Amino acid sequence: MTIKLFLKQLKDSLENLVPGTKIGSYVFIGINKKDAFGSPGGRWDPKQFPSCEFQDGNKRYLLRVVPKLDKIVIEALHLHTMLINYKVNQDNFIEEKGKFRLLENYKMTVVHGRSFDEVKDAMTAVGYNTDIIFEQDSGKLQIPYIVEALFNWADYREKAKQKIRNNHRTPNQIITPNNTDHMNDKEKSNNTPLNQILFGPPGTGKTYNTINKALEIIGENIEGKTRKEITDLFNVKVKEKLVVFTTFHQSMSYEDFIEGIKPVENDGKVTYEIVDGIFKRLSLKAGSKSTLDFYSAYNSFVKSVDSEEFFELKTKTNKPFWVSVNSNGNLNIYTTNAKNYQGPMTKERLEKFANGENTFMGWEGYATGVISHLKENFKLSDKVEDNTQKKFVIIIDEINRGNISQIFGELITLIEDDKRTGKDEALEVVLPYSKKKFSVPSNLYIIGTMNTADRSVEALDAALRRRFCFEEISSQPELVSPQRKIWELWWKHKDVKWEDDPYKGEENELYGLLGITADFDSDSKIWNKMYAEGRSESQVNYFNHVAITGINLEDVLRVINKRIEKLLDKDHQIGHSYFMSVKSINDLKRAFQNKIIPLLQEYFFGDYGKIGLVLGAGFVRKKDWDKNEDSFASFEFESAANFDEREVFEIIDYTNPGLQYNIKNDQNVQTPMNFEKAIKMLMNKKIE
């Protein structure tokens, strides 16, 4: 078999596949004539060189076979990049004894300047231990086998590519969205920058994504989990103090974030103590060895003495003292038979004392007495857990809203990768309040979010920008597609019957919004197949055949964002989250009235003419002005006449049940408007 014949047969076989055909974990979507990425000089014109599109969960691939150029090209739509640009020739296409092999050539056109040996070493390091991409009989091609082999090869190629990039990465590298989707959780965690900021327009899921990233960093596998399961897992990790979530604001200070002098109340008495802030507490925990189950033992002890006025303990020298539990759950210390009050002993300082830090200068005997009692009676173990082997995450939402220099203080230097504990250039500082040395551990990750609609990335403190990697989170209209809405509805009600009320009511509302019939072809067959496979996002494609005659939220969002980008820029687009909860016409009305329109008013500073260019005459109308009846009050003002010609607009509120609004249709006939017609006009469709 010649190279040309092989490539032609492969191309023809791929293009004859039926959409929906499943090959391993890949689903064939169809022929794609509009998308292409990573092609220098625009060589791969998608119209001239159409590709076969496959999907695997959230991953979308283009497989392009070009016989006249002897090329196999694989591109990743979800990564916006080319994975493979492979020239088939006599060196890598070997035929013998009725079989032919396609061999790896260890050339990477998108990692320039790397030697054959470096590429081969990287491929071996990521687990690709063969020179053979696939071996095939020279007779009839086995398309499923070839497709899986090619995508498997491309996956290893991208891992190797990433490894090479990491070896040559600079500290200030900017990363792109979803550039680790091809990796497993361990690889993602190892590849994750210590300091990163997710930025993008409102509603794109920045905060949503921080939860996923935090869980992946600490080693949790979230693949296949529902959003509720992911959120519940996140809350568990917050309770375990592996993750801390906070939001910056204008009142946030160094004293809140690092340390400061704070008033502390104990039984009605106010004292002032040096209190650790959010970041310092997590840093100390991440860099320490902590006694297991301290709080479990302490809480059990508190419950046992809570009802007693005084509980007797003894110091190491067998000297008695007494404790009681105050309103904050801490211990009050009393000495002598007269029970003289000495002061409070907080549980936080006791935990530190148990871990070897002397937090009770002069009170060591009392603290030792408490810890000894916990060990003897409440199973406080001497065994230690090394937190330095774990990973901790602090999520800072709206990181740009606070005064960065004021909040981070001297720690702006310490958070750099090479300035952290254990690194070659590690630094530590003496904190101003506690006068103790402090450094930032290497297992503490910082994830921030910021909104680009207010140009906050450009205005961000330069010192902070230099120390963080930035990942753009863009609007994803495909997440609100009609097909996905149906898929989500079916899985939400997976345990009920078709005719049950909870499901039927939501089905009627959603199908009414989308304009589809409830009895589209083979719905029960599709569900039976989905249920047997288990929940998978690739199943969204099972609904591609469903005719949508109503409102397509994906198309609406794309159109709105294109217009906003033309009038402003891409930083002011609208995120998909505004449509995520939309399940009915009424939901969509409220989303427009309460979220989208107010956001556009903010974007365009009340310029309703531009808002009209985005939403159309169905949502924005010009108010009438009669120069006689609506004239201004009598007053001498030389420019008064100019205002008579000024146009005034208003927003149409379709949530108002008494709304009466008519507009001329294409036949120049006045027609009463409703929300559905307004959406049609937004999409430049004719109304009756």
JSON list of N, CA and C in Angstrom, two decimals, residues 58-59 79 159 162 166 169 175 178-194 196 212-213 215-223 391 445:
[
{"chain": "A", "resi": 58, "resn": "ASN", "atom": "N", "xyz": [-15.53, 16.90, 27.64]},
{"chain": "A", "resi": 58, "resn": "ASN", "atom": "CA", "xyz": [-15.34, 18.31, 27.32]},
{"chain": "A", "resi": 58, "resn": "ASN", "atom": "C", "xyz": [-14.28, 18.54, 26.24]},
{"chain": "A", "resi": 59, "resn": "LYS", "atom": "N", "xyz": [-13.65, 17.47, 25.81]},
{"chain": "A", "resi": 59, "resn": "LYS", "atom": "CA", "xyz": [-12.56, 17.60, 24.84]},
{"chain": "A", "resi": 59, "resn": "LYS", "atom": "C", "xyz": [-13.09, 17.43, 23.42]},
{"chain": "A", "resi": 79, "resn": "LEU", "atom": "N", "xyz": [-8.40, 23.19, 23.49]},
{"chain": "A", "resi": 79, "resn": "LEU", "atom": "CA", "xyz": [-7.13, 23.81, 23.84]},
{"chain": "A", "resi": 79, "resn": "LEU", "atom": "C", "xyz": [-6.76, 24.95, 22.89]},
{"chain": "A", "resi": 159, "resn": "LYS", "atom": "N", "xyz": [1.33, 15.78, 26.31]},
{"chain": "A", "resi": 159, "resn": "LYS", "atom": "CA", "xyz": [1.96, 15.67, 27.63]},
{"chain": "A", "resi": 159, "resn": "LYS", "atom": "C", "xyz": [3.47, 15.90, 27.53]},
{"chain": "A", "resi": 162, "resn": "GLN", "atom": "N", "xyz": [4.19, 19.53, 26.98]},
{"chain": "A", "resi": 162, "resn": "GLN", "atom": "CA", "xyz": [4.05, 20.29, 28.21]},
{"chain": "A", "resi": 162, "resn": "GLN", "atom": "C", "xyz": [5.26, 20.09, 29.11]},
{"chain": "A", "resi": 166, "resn": "ASN", "atom": "N", "xyz": [7.70, 22.96, 30.44]},
{"chain": "A", "resi": 166, "resn": "ASN", "atom": "CA", "xyz": [7.96, 23.16, 31.86]},
{"chain": "A", "resi": 166, "resn": "ASN", "atom": "C", "xyz": [9.46, 23.22, 32.15]},
{"chain": "A", "resi": 169, "resn": "ARG", "atom": "N", "xyz": [10.38, 26.68, 31.20]},
{"chain": "A", "resi": 169, "resn": "ARG", "atom": "CA", "xyz": [9.39, 27.71, 31.58]},
{"chain": "A", "resi": 169, "resn": "ARG", "atom": "C", "xyz": [10.06, 28.85, 32.33]},
{"chain": "A", "resi": 175, "resn": "ILE", "atom": "N", "xyz": [-0.41, 31.55, 31.21]},
{"chain": "A", "resi": 175, "resn": "ILE", "atom": "CA", "xyz": [-1.02, 30.30, 30.78]},
{"chain": "A", "resi": 175, "resn": "ILE", "atom": "C", "xyz": [-2.38, 30.58, 30.17]},
{"chain": "A", "resi": 178, "resn": "ASN", "atom": "N", "xyz": [-7.69, 26.22, 30.18]},
{"chain": "A", "resi": 178, "resn": "ASN", "atom": "CA", "xyz": [-7.87, 24.77, 30.03]},
{"chain": "A", "resi": 178, "resn": "ASN", "atom": "C", "xyz": [-6.65, 24.07, 29.44]},
{"chain": "A", "resi": 179, "resn": "ASN", "atom": "N", "xyz": [-5.44, 24.63, 29.67]},
{"chain": "A", "resi": 179, "resn": "ASN", "atom": "CA", "xyz": [-4.29, 24.00, 29.03]},
{"chain": "A", "resi": 179, "resn": "ASN", "atom": "C", "xyz": [-3.80, 22.76, 29.76]},
{"chain": "A", "resi": 180, "resn": "THR", "atom": "N", "xyz": [-4.54, 22.27, 30.75]},
{"chain": "A", "resi": 180, "resn": "THR", "atom": "CA", "xyz": [-4.18, 21.02, 31.43]},
{"chain": "A", "resi": 180, "resn": "THR", "atom": "C", "xyz": [-5.31, 20.02, 31.36]},
{"chain": "A", "resi": 181, "resn": "ASP", "atom": "N", "xyz": [-6.28, 20.21, 30.46]},
{"chain": "A", "resi": 181, "resn": "ASP", "atom": "CA", "xyz": [-7.41, 19.30, 30.38]},
{"chain": "A", "resi": 181, "resn": "ASP", "atom": "C", "xyz": [-6.99, 17.88, 30.02]},
{"chain": "A", "resi": 182, "resn": "HIS", "atom": "N", "xyz": [-5.84, 17.75, 29.33]},
{"chain": "A", "resi": 182, "resn": "HIS", "atom": "CA", "xyz": [-5.41, 16.43, 28.88]},
{"chain": "A", "resi": 182, "resn": "HIS", "atom": "C", "xyz": [-4.69, 15.66, 29.97]},
{"chain": "A", "resi": 183, "resn": "MET", "atom": "N", "xyz": [-4.45, 16.28, 31.14]},
{"chain": "A", "resi": 183, "resn": "MET", "atom": "CA", "xyz": [-3.66, 15.63, 32.17]},
{"chain": "A", "resi": 183, "resn": "MET", "atom": "C", "xyz": [-4.55, 14.98, 33.22]},
{"chain": "A", "resi": 184, "resn": "ASN", "atom": "N", "xyz": [-3.98, 13.99, 33.93]},
{"chain": "A", "resi": 184, "resn": "ASN", "atom": "CA", "xyz": [-4.70, 13.44, 35.07]},
{"chain": "A", "resi": 184, "resn": "ASN", "atom": "C", "xyz": [-4.53, 14.38, 36.26]},
{"chain": "A", "resi": 185, "resn": "ASP", "atom": "N", "xyz": [-5.23, 14.07, 37.37]},
{"chain": "A", "resi": 185, "resn": "ASP", "atom": "CA", "xyz": [-5.26, 14.99, 38.50]},
{"chain": "A", "resi": 185, "resn": "ASP", "atom": "C", "xyz": [-3.88, 15.21, 39.11]},
{"chain": "A", "resi": 186, "resn": "LYS", "atom": "N", "xyz": [-3.07, 14.14, 39.19]},
{"chain": "A", "resi": 186, "resn": "LYS", "atom": "CA", "xyz": [-1.74, 14.29, 39.77]},
{"chain": "A", "resi": 186, "resn": "LYS", "atom": "C", "xyz": [-0.87, 15.19, 38.91]},
{"chain": "A", "resi": 187, "resn": "GLU", "atom": "N", "xyz": [-0.96, 15.01, 37.58]},
{"chain": "A", "resi": 187, "resn": "GLU", "atom": "CA", "xyz": [-0.16, 15.84, 36.68]},
{"chain": "A", "resi": 187, "resn": "GLU", "atom": "C", "xyz": [-0.61, 17.29, 36.74]},
{"chain": "A", "resi": 188, "resn": "LYS", "atom": "N", "xyz": [-1.95, 17.50, 36.82]},
{"chain": "A", "resi": 188, "resn": "LYS", "atom": "CA", "xyz": [-2.46, 18.86, 36.92]},
{"chain": "A", "resi": 188, "resn": "LYS", "atom": "C", "xyz": [-1.92, 19.54, 38.17]},
{"chain": "A", "resi": 189, "resn": "SER", "atom": "N", "xyz": [-1.95, 18.80, 39.29]},
{"chain": "A", "resi": 189, "resn": "SER", "atom": "CA", "xyz": [-1.49, 19.36, 40.55]},
{"chain": "A", "resi": 189, "resn": "SER", "atom": "C", "xyz": [-0.02, 19.74, 40.46]},
{"chain": "A", "resi": 190, "resn": "ASN", "atom": "N", "xyz": [0.82, 18.84, 39.90]},
{"chain": "A", "resi": 190, "resn": "ASN", "atom": "CA", "xyz": [2.25, 19.11, 39.79]},
{"chain": "A", "resi": 190, "resn": "ASN", "atom": "C", "xyz": [2.53, 20.26, 38.85]},
{"chain": "A", "resi": 191, "resn": "ASN", "atom": "N", "xyz": [1.64, 20.48, 37.86]},
{"chain": "A", "resi": 191, "resn": "ASN", "atom": "CA", "xyz": [1.86, 21.50, 36.85]},
{"chain": "A", "resi": 191, "resn": "ASN", "atom": "C", "xyz": [1.24, 22.84, 37.25]},
{"chain": "A", "resi": 192, "resn": "THR", "atom": "N", "xyz": [0.50, 22.87, 38.33]},
{"chain": "A", "resi": 192, "resn": "THR", "atom": "CA", "xyz": [-0.23, 24.07, 38.72]},
{"chain": "A", "resi": 192, "resn": "THR", "atom": "C", "xyz": [0.71, 25.12, 39.30]},
{"chain": "A", "resi": 193, "resn": "PRO", "atom": "N", "xyz": [0.65, 26.36, 38.83]},
{"chain": "A", "resi": 193, "resn": "PRO", "atom": "CA", "xyz": [1.49, 27.41, 39.41]},
{"chain": "A", "resi": 193, "resn": "PRO", "atom": "C", "xyz": [1.08, 27.69, 40.86]},
{"chain": "A", "resi": 194, "resn": "LEU", "atom": "N", "xyz": [2.04, 28.07, 41.68]},
{"chain": "A", "resi": 194, "resn": "LEU", "atom": "CA", "xyz": [1.74, 28.36, 43.09]},
{"chain": "A", "resi": 194, "resn": "LEU", "atom": "C", "xyz": [0.84, 29.57, 43.23]},
{"chain": "A", "resi": 196, "resn": "GLN", "atom": "N", "xyz": [-1.76, 31.97, 41.02]},
{"chain": "A", "resi": 196, "resn": "GLN", "atom": "CA", "xyz": [-2.46, 32.17, 39.75]},
{"chain": "A", "resi": 196, "resn": "GLN", "atom": "C", "xyz": [-3.70, 33.01, 39.97]},
{"chain": "A", "resi": 212, "resn": "ASN", "atom": "N", "xyz": [-13.04, 23.88, 41.56]},
{"chain": "A", "resi": 212, "resn": "ASN", "atom": "CA", "xyz": [-12.47, 22.73, 40.85]},
{"chain": "A", "resi": 212, "resn": "ASN", "atom": "C", "xyz": [-10.95, 22.70, 40.97]},
{"chain": "A", "resi": 213, "resn": "LYS", "atom": "N", "xyz": [-10.32, 23.84, 40.75]},
{"chain": "A", "resi": 213, "resn": "LYS", "atom": "CA", "xyz": [-8.86, 23.91, 40.79]},
{"chain": "A", "resi": 213, "resn": "LYS", "atom": "C", "xyz": [-8.33, 23.58, 42.18]},
{"chain": "A", "resi": 215, "resn": "LEU", "atom": "N", "xyz": [-9.67, 21.69, 44.49]},
{"chain": "A", "resi": 215, "resn": "LEU", "atom": "CA", "xyz": [-9.80, 20.25, 44.76]},
{"chain": "A", "resi": 215, "resn": "LEU", "atom": "C", "xyz": [-8.75, 19.45, 43.99]},
{"chain": "A", "resi": 216, "resn": "GLU", "atom": "N", "xyz": [-8.49, 19.84, 42.73]},
{"chain": "A", "resi": 216, "resn": "GLU", "atom": "CA", "xyz": [-7.48, 19.14, 41.94]},
{"chain": "A", "resi": 216, "resn": "GLU", "atom": "C", "xyz": [-6.09, 19.32, 42.55]},
{"chain": "A", "resi": 217, "resn": "ILE", "atom": "N", "xyz": [-5.81, 20.51, 43.07]},
{"chain": "A", "resi": 217, "resn": "ILE", "atom": "CA", "xyz": [-4.50, 20.77, 43.66]},
{"chain": "A", "resi": 217, "resn": "ILE", "atom": "C", "xyz": [-4.25, 19.87, 44.87]},
{"chain": "A", "resi": 218, "resn": "ILE", "atom": "N", "xyz": [-5.28, 19.71, 45.70]},
{"chain": "A", "resi": 218, "resn": "ILE", "atom": "CA", "xyz": [-5.07, 18.91, 46.92]},
{"chain": "A", "resi": 218, "resn": "ILE", "atom": "C", "xyz": [-5.23, 17.42, 46.66]},
{"chain": "A", "resi": 219, "resn": "GLY", "atom": "N", "xyz": [-5.43, 17.06, 45.37]},
{"chain": "A", "resi": 219, "resn": "GLY", "atom": "CA", "xyz": [-5.37, 15.65, 44.99]},
{"chain": "A", "resi": 219, "resn": "GLY", "atom": "C", "xyz": [-6.69, 14.94, 44.90]},
{"chain": "A", "resi": 220, "resn": "GLU", "atom": "N", "xyz": [-7.81, 15.68, 44.83]},
{"chain": "A", "resi": 220, "resn": "GLU", "atom": "CA", "xyz": [-9.12, 15.05, 44.72]},
{"chain": "A", "resi": 220, "resn": "GLU", "atom": "C", "xyz": [-9.50, 14.84, 43.26]},
{"chain": "A", "resi": 221, "resn": "ASN", "atom": "N", "xyz": [-10.06, 13.68, 42.97]},
{"chain": "A", "resi": 221, "resn": "ASN", "atom": "CA", "xyz": [-10.52, 13.38, 41.61]},
{"chain": "A", "resi": 221, "resn": "ASN", "atom": "C", "xyz": [-11.99, 13.80, 41.49]},
{"chain": "A", "resi": 222, "resn": "ILE", "atom": "N", "xyz": [-12.26, 14.78, 40.65]},
{"chain": "A", "resi": 222, "resn": "ILE", "atom": "CA", "xyz": [-13.64, 15.28, 40.51]},
{"chain": "A", "resi": 222, "resn": "ILE", "atom": "C", "xyz": [-14.27, 14.86, 39.19]},
{"chain": "A", "resi": 223, "resn": "GLU", "atom": "N", "xyz": [-13.56, 14.09, 38.40]},
{"chain": "A", "resi": 223, "resn": "GLU", "atom": "CA", "xyz": [-14.08, 13.67, 37.10]},
{"chain": "A", "resi": 223, "resn": "GLU", "atom": "C", "xyz": [-15.33, 12.81, 37.29]},
{"chain": "A", "resi": 391, "resn": "LYS", "atom": "N", "xyz": [-1.06, 19.53, 50.46]},
{"chain": "A", "resi": 391, "resn": "LYS", "atom": "CA", "xyz": [-1.17, 20.79, 49.73]},
{"chain": "A", "resi": 391, "resn": "LYS", "atom": "C", "xyz": [-2.36, 21.58, 50.27]},
{"chain": "A", "resi": 445, "resn": "TYR", "atom": "N", "xyz": [-0.89, 27.11, 47.91]},
{"chain": "A", "resi": 445, "resn": "TYR", "atom": "CA", "xyz": [-1.25, 27.65, 46.61]},
{"chain": "A", "resi": 445, "resn": "TYR", "atom": "C", "xyz": [-2.22, 28.82, 46.78]}
]
